PDB file of N, CA and C in Angstrom:
ATOM      1  N   MET A   1      -2.782   5.718  -8.572  1.00 95.00           N
ATOM      2  CA  MET A   1      -2.780   6.930  -7.776  1.00 95.00           C
ATOM      3  C   MET A   1      -1.710   6.796  -6.694  1.00 95.00           C
ATOM      4  N   THR A   2      -0.939   7.821  -6.530  1.00 97.00           N
ATOM      5  CA  THR A   2       0.094   7.828  -5.501  1.00 97.00           C
ATOM      6  C   THR A   2      -0.488   8.357  -4.192  1.00 97.00           C
ATOM      7  N   LYS A   3       0.276   8.199  -3.119  1.00 96.00           N
ATOM      8  CA  LYS A   3      -0.180   8.694  -1.822  1.00 96.00           C
ATOM      9  C   LYS A   3      -0.343  10.212  -1.861  1.00 96.00           C
ATOM     10  N   ALA A   4       0.573  10.908  -2.526  1.00 96.00           N
ATOM     11  CA  ALA A   4       0.488  12.367  -2.629  1.00 96.00           C
ATOM     12  C   ALA A   4      -0.781  12.783  -3.376  1.00 96.00           C
ATOM     13  N   GLU A   5      -1.127  12.060  -4.422  1.00 97.00           N
ATOM     14  CA  GLU A   5      -2.347  12.370  -5.170  1.00 97.00           C
ATOM     15  C   GLU A   5      -3.578  12.112  -4.305  1.00 97.00           C
ATOM     16  N   LEU A   6      -3.555  11.026  -3.537  1.00 97.00           N
ATOM     17  CA  LEU A   6      -4.670  10.715  -2.640  1.00 97.00           C
ATOM     18  C   LEU A   6      -4.828  11.800  -1.585  1.00 97.00           C
ATOM     19  N   VAL A   7      -3.725  12.272  -1.032  1.00 97.00           N
ATOM     20  CA  VAL A   7      -3.777  13.360  -0.052  1.00 97.00           C
ATOM     21  C   VAL A   7      -4.413  14.594  -0.684  1.00 97.00           C
ATOM     22  N   GLY A   8      -4.062  14.894  -1.925  1.00 97.00           N
ATOM     23  CA  GLY A   8      -4.653  16.035  -2.620  1.00 97.00           C
ATOM     24  C   GLY A   8      -6.150  15.887  -2.801  1.00 97.00           C
ATOM     25  N   VAL A   9      -6.597  14.708  -3.166  1.00 97.00           N
ATOM     26  CA  VAL A   9      -8.029  14.457  -3.361  1.00 97.00           C
ATOM     27  C   VAL A   9      -8.770  14.572  -2.034  1.00 97.00           C
ATOM     28  N   ILE A  10      -8.199  13.995  -0.973  1.00 96.00           N
ATOM     29  CA  ILE A  10      -8.831  14.076   0.351  1.00 96.00           C
ATOM     30  C   ILE A  10      -8.924  15.530   0.801  1.00 96.00           C
ATOM     31  N   ALA A  11      -7.843  16.279   0.637  1.00 97.00           N
ATOM     32  CA  ALA A  11      -7.826  17.687   1.045  1.00 97.00           C
ATOM     33  C   ALA A  11      -8.895  18.479   0.321  1.00 97.00           C
ATOM     34  N   LYS A  12      -9.009  18.254  -0.981  1.00 97.00           N
ATOM     35  CA  LYS A  12      -9.983  19.009  -1.781  1.00 97.00           C
ATOM     36  C   LYS A  12     -11.418  18.647  -1.394  1.00 97.00           C
ATOM     37  N   SER A  13     -11.710  17.354  -1.267  1.00 96.00           N
ATOM     38  CA  SER A  13     -13.083  16.939  -0.976  1.00 96.00           C
ATOM     39  C   SER A  13     -13.494  17.251   0.461  1.00 96.00           C
ATOM     40  N   ALA A  14     -12.531  17.288   1.400  1.00 96.00           N
ATOM     41  CA  ALA A  14     -12.856  17.591   2.796  1.00 96.00           C
ATOM     42  C   ALA A  14     -12.731  19.078   3.106  1.00 96.00           C
ATOM     43  N   GLY A  15     -12.159  19.840   2.180  1.00 96.00           N
ATOM     44  CA  GLY A  15     -12.014  21.278   2.396  1.00 96.00           C
ATOM     45  C   GLY A  15     -10.983  21.615   3.461  1.00 96.00           C
ATOM     46  N   VAL A  16      -9.903  20.805   3.516  1.00 96.00           N
ATOM     47  CA  VAL A  16      -8.823  21.052   4.481  1.00 96.00           C
ATOM     48  C   VAL A  16      -7.505  21.177   3.726  1.00 96.00           C
ATOM     49  N   THR A  17      -6.461  21.555   4.451  1.00 96.00           N
ATOM     50  CA  THR A  17      -5.151  21.682   3.816  1.00 96.00           C
ATOM     51  C   THR A  17      -4.574  20.305   3.529  1.00 96.00           C
ATOM     52  N   LYS A  18      -3.603  20.265   2.622  1.00 96.00           N
ATOM     53  CA  LYS A  18      -2.948  19.001   2.303  1.00 96.00           C
ATOM     54  C   LYS A  18      -2.205  18.450   3.512  1.00 96.00           C
ATOM     55  N   ASP A  19      -1.671  19.341   4.344  1.00 97.00           N
ATOM     56  CA  ASP A  19      -0.961  18.911   5.551  1.00 97.00           C
ATOM     57  C   ASP A  19      -1.907  18.178   6.500  1.00 97.00           C
ATOM     58  N   LYS A  20      -3.089  18.733   6.712  1.00 97.00           N
ATOM     59  CA  LYS A  20      -4.075  18.089   7.596  1.00 97.00           C
ATOM     60  C   LYS A  20      -4.563  16.776   6.989  1.00 97.00           C
ATOM     61  N   ALA A  21      -4.762  16.752   5.685  1.00 97.00           N
ATOM     62  CA  ALA A  21      -5.202  15.530   5.016  1.00 97.00           C
ATOM     63  C   ALA A  21      -4.127  14.451   5.122  1.00 97.00           C
ATOM     64  N   ALA A  22      -2.861  14.829   4.986  1.00 97.00           N
ATOM     65  CA  ALA A  22      -1.760  13.866   5.105  1.00 97.00           C
ATOM     66  C   ALA A  22      -1.686  13.303   6.518  1.00 97.00           C
ATOM     67  N   LYS A  23      -1.882  14.149   7.523  1.00 97.00           N
ATOM     68  CA  LYS A  23      -1.874  13.681   8.914  1.00 97.00           C
ATOM     69  C   LYS A  23      -3.033  12.725   9.166  1.00 97.00           C
ATOM     70  N   ALA A  24      -4.202  13.031   8.613  1.00 96.00           N
ATOM     71  CA  ALA A  24      -5.365  12.157   8.783  1.00 96.00           C
ATOM     72  C   ALA A  24      -5.126  10.805   8.118  1.00 96.00           C
ATOM     73  N   LEU A  25      -4.558  10.812   6.918  1.00 96.00           N
ATOM     74  CA  LEU A  25      -4.280   9.558   6.217  1.00 96.00           C
ATOM     75  C   LEU A  25      -3.238   8.733   6.968  1.00 96.00           C
ATOM     76  N   ASP A  26      -2.202   9.387   7.481  1.00 97.00           N
ATOM     77  CA  ASP A  26      -1.187   8.688   8.270  1.00 97.00           C
ATOM     78  C   ASP A  26      -1.792   8.084   9.536  1.00 97.00           C
ATOM     79  N   ALA A  27      -2.679   8.837  10.188  1.00 97.00           N
ATOM     80  CA  ALA A  27      -3.344   8.338  11.391  1.00 97.00           C
ATOM     81  C   ALA A  27      -4.217   7.134  11.060  1.00 97.00           C
ATOM     82  N   PHE A  28      -4.889   7.173   9.920  1.00 95.00           N
ATOM     83  CA  PHE A  28      -5.730   6.061   9.465  1.00 95.00           C
ATOM     84  C   PHE A  28      -4.875   4.811   9.239  1.00 95.00           C
ATOM     85  N   GLU A  29      -3.762   4.975   8.522  1.00 96.00           N
ATOM     86  CA  GLU A  29      -2.873   3.850   8.246  1.00 96.00           C
ATOM     87  C   GLU A  29      -2.305   3.260   9.535  1.00 96.00           C
ATOM     88  N   THR A  30      -1.877   4.121  10.451  1.00 96.00           N
ATOM     89  CA  THR A  30      -1.313   3.670  11.716  1.00 96.00           C
ATOM     90  C   THR A  30      -2.351   2.930  12.548  1.00 96.00           C
ATOM     91  N   SER A  31      -3.561   3.451  12.576  1.00 96.00           N
ATOM     92  CA  SER A  31      -4.631   2.819  13.340  1.00 96.00           C
ATOM     93  C   SER A  31      -4.965   1.432  12.802  1.00 96.00           C
ATOM     94  N   ILE A  32      -5.005   1.307  11.487  1.00 96.00           N
ATOM     95  CA  ILE A  32      -5.279   0.006  10.876  1.00 96.00           C
ATOM     96  C   ILE A  32      -4.169  -0.978  11.228  1.00 96.00           C
ATOM     97  N   ALA A  33      -2.924  -0.556  11.103  1.00 95.00           N
ATOM     98  CA  ALA A  33      -1.789  -1.436  11.396  1.00 95.00           C
ATOM     99  C   ALA A  33      -1.803  -1.898  12.851  1.00 95.00           C
ATOM    100  N   LYS A  34      -2.074  -0.975  13.785  1.00 96.00           N
ATOM    101  CA  LYS A  34      -2.118  -1.332  15.207  1.00 96.00           C
ATOM    102  C   LYS A  34      -3.220  -2.344  15.491  1.00 96.00           C
ATOM    103  N   GLU A  35      -4.390  -2.113  14.918  1.00 95.00           N
ATOM    104  CA  GLU A  35      -5.512  -3.023  15.165  1.00 95.00           C
ATOM    105  C   GLU A  35      -5.258  -4.401  14.563  1.00 95.00           C
ATOM    106  N   LEU A  36      -4.674  -4.440  13.363  1.00 96.00           N
ATOM    107  CA  LEU A  36      -4.373  -5.728  12.746  1.00 96.00           C
ATOM    108  C   LEU A  36      -3.328  -6.493  13.548  1.00 96.00           C
ATOM    109  N   LYS A  37      -2.358  -5.782  14.089  1.00 94.00           N
ATOM    110  CA  LYS A  37      -1.339  -6.432  14.917  1.00 94.00           C
ATOM    111  C   LYS A  37      -1.953  -6.952  16.204  1.00 94.00           C
ATOM    112  N   LYS A  38      -2.906  -6.186  16.770  1.00 94.00           N
ATOM    113  CA  LYS A  38      -3.523  -6.555  18.039  1.00 94.00           C
ATOM    114  C   LYS A  38      -4.522  -7.705  17.892  1.00 94.00           C
ATOM    115  N   SER A  39      -5.474  -7.548  16.979  1.00 93.00           N
ATOM    116  CA  SER A  39      -6.558  -8.535  16.899  1.00 93.00           C
ATOM    117  C   SER A  39      -6.578  -9.345  15.611  1.00 93.00           C
ATOM    118  N   GLY A  40      -5.886  -8.892  14.583  1.00 93.00           N
ATOM    119  CA  GLY A  40      -5.845  -9.642  13.330  1.00 93.00           C
ATOM    120  C   GLY A  40      -7.004  -9.379  12.385  1.00 93.00           C
ATOM    121  N   LYS A  41      -7.936  -8.493  12.768  1.00 95.00           N
ATOM    122  CA  LYS A  41      -9.081  -8.235  11.892  1.00 95.00           C
ATOM    123  C   LYS A  41      -9.636  -6.842  12.148  1.00 95.00           C
ATOM    124  N   LEU A  42     -10.038  -6.169  11.078  1.00 96.00           N
ATOM    125  CA  LEU A  42     -10.650  -4.845  11.176  1.00 96.00           C
ATOM    126  C   LEU A  42     -11.766  -4.776  10.138  1.00 96.00           C
ATOM    127  N   VAL A  43     -12.975  -4.496  10.600  1.00 96.00           N
ATOM    128  CA  VAL A  43     -14.134  -4.431   9.708  1.00 96.00           C
ATOM    129  C   VAL A  43     -14.621  -2.992   9.630  1.00 96.00           C
ATOM    130  N   LEU A  44     -14.692  -2.453   8.420  1.00 95.00           N
ATOM    131  CA  LEU A  44     -15.291  -1.148   8.169  1.00 95.00           C
ATOM    132  C   LEU A  44     -16.556  -1.416   7.359  1.00 95.00           C
ATOM    133  N   VAL A  45     -17.679  -1.382   8.036  1.00 94.00           N
ATOM    134  CA  VAL A  45     -18.949  -1.759   7.420  1.00 94.00           C
ATOM    135  C   VAL A  45     -19.191  -0.944   6.163  1.00 94.00           C
ATOM    136  N   GLY A  46     -19.490  -1.634   5.078  1.00 91.00           N
ATOM    137  CA  GLY A  46     -19.749  -0.996   3.792  1.00 91.00           C
ATOM    138  C   GLY A  46     -18.495  -0.801   2.960  1.00 91.00           C
ATOM    139  N   PHE A  47     -17.346  -0.664   3.615  1.00 94.00           N
ATOM    140  CA  PHE A  47     -16.084  -0.461   2.888  1.00 94.00           C
ATOM    141  C   PHE A  47     -15.371  -1.781   2.658  1.00 94.00           C
ATOM    142  N   GLY A  48     -15.113  -2.521   3.747  1.00 96.00           N
ATOM    143  CA  GLY A  48     -14.452  -3.798   3.587  1.00 96.00           C
ATOM    144  C   GLY A  48     -13.844  -4.316   4.873  1.00 96.00           C
ATOM    145  N   THR A  49     -13.157  -5.455   4.752  1.00 97.00           N
ATOM    146  CA  THR A  49     -12.555  -6.117   5.895  1.00 97.00           C
ATOM    147  C   THR A  49     -11.077  -6.356   5.640  1.00 97.00           C
ATOM    148  N   PHE A  50     -10.251  -5.897   6.581  1.00 97.00           N
ATOM    149  CA  PHE A  50      -8.824  -6.179   6.563  1.00 97.00           C
ATOM    150  C   PHE A  50      -8.598  -7.341   7.516  1.00 97.00           C
ATOM    151  N   SER A  51      -7.784  -8.307   7.128  1.00 97.00           N
ATOM    152  CA  SER A  51      -7.481  -9.418   8.021  1.00 97.00           C
ATOM    153  C   SER A  51      -6.043  -9.883   7.801  1.00 97.00           C
ATOM    154  N   VAL A  52      -5.483 -10.497   8.847  1.00 97.00           N
ATOM    155  CA  VAL A  52      -4.133 -11.039   8.778  1.00 97.00           C
ATOM    156  C   VAL A  52      -4.243 -12.536   8.554  1.00 97.00           C
ATOM    157  N   VAL A  53      -3.509 -13.033   7.565  1.00 96.00           N
ATOM    158  CA  VAL A  53      -3.531 -14.449   7.212  1.00 96.00           C
ATOM    159  C   VAL A  53      -2.106 -14.982   7.246  1.00 96.00           C
ATOM    160  N   LYS A  54      -1.952 -16.191   7.760  1.00 95.00           N
ATOM    161  CA  LYS A  54      -0.630 -16.815   7.792  1.00 95.00           C
ATOM    162  C   LYS A  54      -0.418 -17.600   6.496  1.00 95.00           C
ATOM    163  N   ARG A  55       0.698 -17.341   5.843  1.00 95.00           N
ATOM    164  CA  ARG A  55       1.079 -18.117   4.660  1.00 95.00           C
ATOM    165  C   ARG A  55       2.074 -19.170   5.084  1.00 95.00           C
ATOM    166  N   LYS A  56       1.892 -20.371   4.604  1.00 96.00           N
ATOM    167  CA  LYS A  56       2.809 -21.461   4.920  1.00 96.00           C
ATOM    168  C   LYS A  56       4.117 -21.281   4.150  1.00 96.00           C
ATOM    169  N   ALA A  57       5.162 -21.893   4.689  1.00 97.00           N
ATOM    170  CA  ALA A  57       6.428 -21.917   3.962  1.00 97.00           C
ATOM    171  C   ALA A  57       6.217 -22.763   2.706  1.00 97.00           C
ATOM    172  N   ARG A  58       6.890 -22.388   1.648  1.00 96.00           N
ATOM    173  CA  ARG A  58       6.721 -23.135   0.403  1.00 96.00           C
ATOM    174  C   ARG A  58       7.992 -23.067  -0.421  1.00 96.00           C
ATOM    175  N   GLU A  59       8.016 -23.871  -1.450  1.00 96.00           N
ATOM    176  CA  GLU A  59       9.171 -23.877  -2.348  1.00 96.00           C
ATOM    177  C   GLU A  59       8.822 -23.081  -3.594  1.00 96.00           C
ATOM    178  N   GLY A  60       9.757 -22.236  -4.005  1.00 95.00           N
ATOM    179  CA  GLY A  60       9.552 -21.440  -5.204  1.00 95.00           C
ATOM    180  C   GLY A  60      10.730 -21.592  -6.144  1.00 95.00           C
ATOM    181  N   ARG A  61      10.740 -20.811  -7.187  1.00 95.00           N
ATOM    182  CA  ARG A  61      11.827 -20.855  -8.175  1.00 95.00           C
ATOM    183  C   ARG A  61      12.371 -19.456  -8.401  1.00 95.00           C
ATOM    184  N   ASN A  62      13.687 -19.367  -8.494  1.00 93.00           N
ATOM    185  CA  ASN A  62      14.329 -18.119  -8.871  1.00 93.00           C
ATOM    186  C   ASN A  62      14.075 -17.939 -10.366  1.00 93.00           C
ATOM    187  N   PRO A  63      13.388 -16.873 -10.775  1.00 93.00           N
ATOM    188  CA  PRO A  63      13.048 -16.719 -12.189  1.00 93.00           C
ATOM    189  C   PRO A  63      14.256 -16.550 -13.108  1.00 93.00           C
ATOM    190  N   GLN A  64      15.370 -16.050 -12.570  1.00 94.00           N
ATOM    191  CA  GLN A  64      16.555 -15.856 -13.404  1.00 94.00           C
ATOM    192  C   GLN A  64      17.310 -17.151 -13.640  1.00 94.00           C
ATOM    193  N   THR A  65      17.411 -17.970 -12.583  1.00 94.00           N
ATOM    194  CA  THR A  65      18.222 -19.189 -12.699  1.00 94.00           C
ATOM    195  C   THR A  65      17.402 -20.458 -12.786  1.00 94.00           C
ATOM    196  N   GLY A  66      16.154 -20.397 -12.334  1.00 92.00           N
ATOM    197  CA  GLY A  66      15.319 -21.588 -12.320  1.00 92.00           C
ATOM    198  C   GLY A  66      15.596 -22.477 -11.113  1.00 92.00           C
ATOM    199  N   LYS A  67      16.523 -22.074 -10.270  1.00 95.00           N
ATOM    200  CA  LYS A  67      16.909 -22.851  -9.104  1.00 95.00           C
ATOM    201  C   LYS A  67      15.805 -22.796  -8.039  1.00 95.00           C
ATOM    202  N   ALA A  68      15.564 -23.923  -7.366  1.00 95.00           N
ATOM    203  CA  ALA A  68      14.562 -23.994  -6.314  1.00 95.00           C
ATOM    204  C   ALA A  68      15.046 -23.209  -5.095  1.00 95.00           C
ATOM    205  N   ILE A  69      14.114 -22.435  -4.492  1.00 95.00           N
ATOM    206  CA  ILE A  69      14.427 -21.694  -3.281  1.00 95.00           C
ATOM    207  C   ILE A  69      13.314 -21.934  -2.266  1.00 95.00           C
ATOM    208  N   LYS A  70      13.646 -21.765  -0.992  1.00 96.00           N
ATOM    209  CA  LYS A  70      12.648 -21.918   0.061  1.00 96.00           C
ATOM    210  C   LYS A  70      12.113 -20.538   0.429  1.00 96.00           C
ATOM    211  N   ILE A  71      10.802 -20.405   0.405  1.00 96.00           N
ATOM    212  CA  ILE A  71      10.146 -19.163   0.781  1.00 96.00           C
ATOM    213  C   ILE A  71       9.598 -19.374   2.188  1.00 96.00           C
ATOM    214  N   PRO A  72      10.046 -18.574   3.160  1.00 97.00           N
ATOM    215  CA  PRO A  72       9.622 -18.799   4.546  1.00 97.00           C
ATOM    216  C   PRO A  72       8.156 -18.432   4.790  1.00 97.00           C
ATOM    217  N   ALA A  73       7.592 -18.981   5.860  1.00 97.00           N
ATOM    218  CA  ALA A  73       6.231 -18.640   6.265  1.00 97.00           C
ATOM    219  C   ALA A  73       6.197 -17.194   6.723  1.00 97.00           C
ATOM    220  N   LYS A  74       5.065 -16.547   6.506  1.00 96.00           N
ATOM    221  CA  LYS A  74       4.920 -15.167   6.969  1.00 96.00           C
ATOM    222  C   LYS A  74       3.454 -14.799   7.072  1.00 96.00           C
ATOM    223  N   LYS A  75       3.194 -13.675   7.730  1.00 95.00           N
ATOM    224  CA  LYS A  75       1.842 -13.152   7.838  1.00 95.00           C
ATOM    225  C   LYS A  75       1.656 -12.081   6.774  1.00 95.00           C
ATOM    226  N   VAL A  76       0.497 -12.070   6.130  1.00 96.00           N
ATOM    227  CA  VAL A  76       0.178 -11.070   5.114  1.00 96.00           C
ATOM    228  C   VAL A  76      -1.193 -10.474   5.411  1.00 96.00           C
ATOM    229  N   VAL A  77      -1.433  -9.279   4.923  1.00 96.00           N
ATOM    230  CA  VAL A  77      -2.717  -8.600   5.110  1.00 96.00           C
ATOM    231  C   VAL A  77      -3.578  -8.834   3.876  1.00 96.00           C
ATOM    232  N   LYS A  78      -4.813  -9.242   4.116  1.00 97.00           N
ATOM    233  CA  LYS A  78      -5.787  -9.416   3.035  1.00 97.00           C
ATOM    234  C   LYS A  78      -6.874  -8.360   3.193  1.00 97.00           C
ATOM    235  N   PHE A  79      -7.471  -7.989   2.070  1.00 97.00           N
ATOM    236  CA  PHE A  79      -8.584  -7.044   2.083  1.00 97.00           C
ATOM    237  C   PHE A  79      -9.706  -7.620   1.239  1.00 97.00           C
ATOM    238  N   LYS A  80     -10.904  -7.615   1.809  1.00 96.00           N
ATOM    239  CA  LYS A  80     -12.085  -8.048   1.065  1.00 96.00           C
ATOM    240  C   LYS A  80     -13.049  -6.865   1.032  1.00 96.00           C
ATOM    241  N   ALA A  81     -13.372  -6.427  -0.169  1.00 96.00           N
ATOM    242  CA  ALA A  81     -14.248  -5.268  -0.334  1.00 96.00           C
ATOM    243  C   ALA A  81     -15.649  -5.561   0.182  1.00 96.00           C
ATOM    244  N   GLY A  82     -16.242  -4.560   0.812  1.00 94.00           N
ATOM    245  CA  GLY A  82     -17.615  -4.667   1.285  1.00 94.00           C
ATOM    246  C   GLY A  82     -18.593  -4.474   0.133  1.00 94.00           C
ATOM    247  N   LYS A  83     -19.839  -4.762   0.400  1.00 93.00           N
ATOM    248  CA  LYS A  83     -20.874  -4.706  -0.627  1.00 93.00           C
ATOM    249  C   LYS A  83     -21.024  -3.310  -1.223  1.00 93.00           C
ATOM    250  N   GLU A  84     -21.042  -2.281  -0.377  1.00 95.00           N
ATOM    251  CA  GLU A  84     -21.211  -0.902  -0.879  1.00 95.00           C
ATOM    252  C   GLU A  84     -20.039  -0.494  -1.777  1.00 95.00           C
ATOM    253  N   LEU A  85     -18.821  -0.809  -1.357  1.00 94.00           N
ATOM    254  CA  LEU A  85     -17.649  -0.467  -2.168  1.00 94.00           C
ATOM    255  C   LEU A  85     -17.686  -1.230  -3.492  1.00 94.00           C
ATOM    256  N   ALA A  86     -18.010  -2.492  -3.434  1.00 93.00           N
ATOM    257  CA  ALA A  86     -18.063  -3.303  -4.650  1.00 93.00           C
ATOM    258  C   ALA A  86     -19.106  -2.755  -5.624  1.00 93.00           C
ATOM    259  N   ASN A  87     -20.250  -2.308  -5.103  1.00 94.00           N
ATOM    260  CA  ASN A  87     -21.304  -1.759  -5.959  1.00 94.00           C
ATOM    261  C   ASN A  87     -20.881  -0.415  -6.587  1.00 94.00           C
ATOM    262  N   LYS A  88     -20.107   0.380  -5.857  1.00 93.00           N
ATOM    263  CA  LYS A  88     -19.640   1.660  -6.383  1.00 93.00           C
ATOM    264  C   LYS A  88     -18.627   1.475  -7.510  1.00 93.00           C
ATOM    265  N   VAL A  89     -17.902   0.379  -7.477  1.00 91.00           N
ATOM    266  CA  VAL A  89     -16.873   0.124  -8.484  1.00 91.00           C
ATOM    267  C   VAL A  89     -17.478  -0.468  -9.757  1.00 91.00           C
ATOM    268  N   LYS A  90     -18.612  -1.117  -9.648  1.00 88.00           N
ATOM    269  CA  LYS A  90     -19.236  -1.759 -10.826  1.00 88.00           C
ATOM    270  C   LYS A  90     -19.494  -0.789 -11.932  1.00 88.00           C
TER     271      LYS A  90
END
């Protein structure tokens, strides 16, 4: 599903215009990003937990040449589904 398709689904189920649904989705994404940058963790009970994890620097391989390359350390976002979401997907 693309972001545009998600906006359409949100608009239809909430009974609002696609423009309002897009603004709400953008606000949601921005809020999550700000909170993760600030505290490193965001819990939405029943939905799931977003958290920031540090990845160590490591050595990898260029798939085209097979040559060893260094992959720098970085922070990545992890998501763990909550119990209610996991049960809905089953």
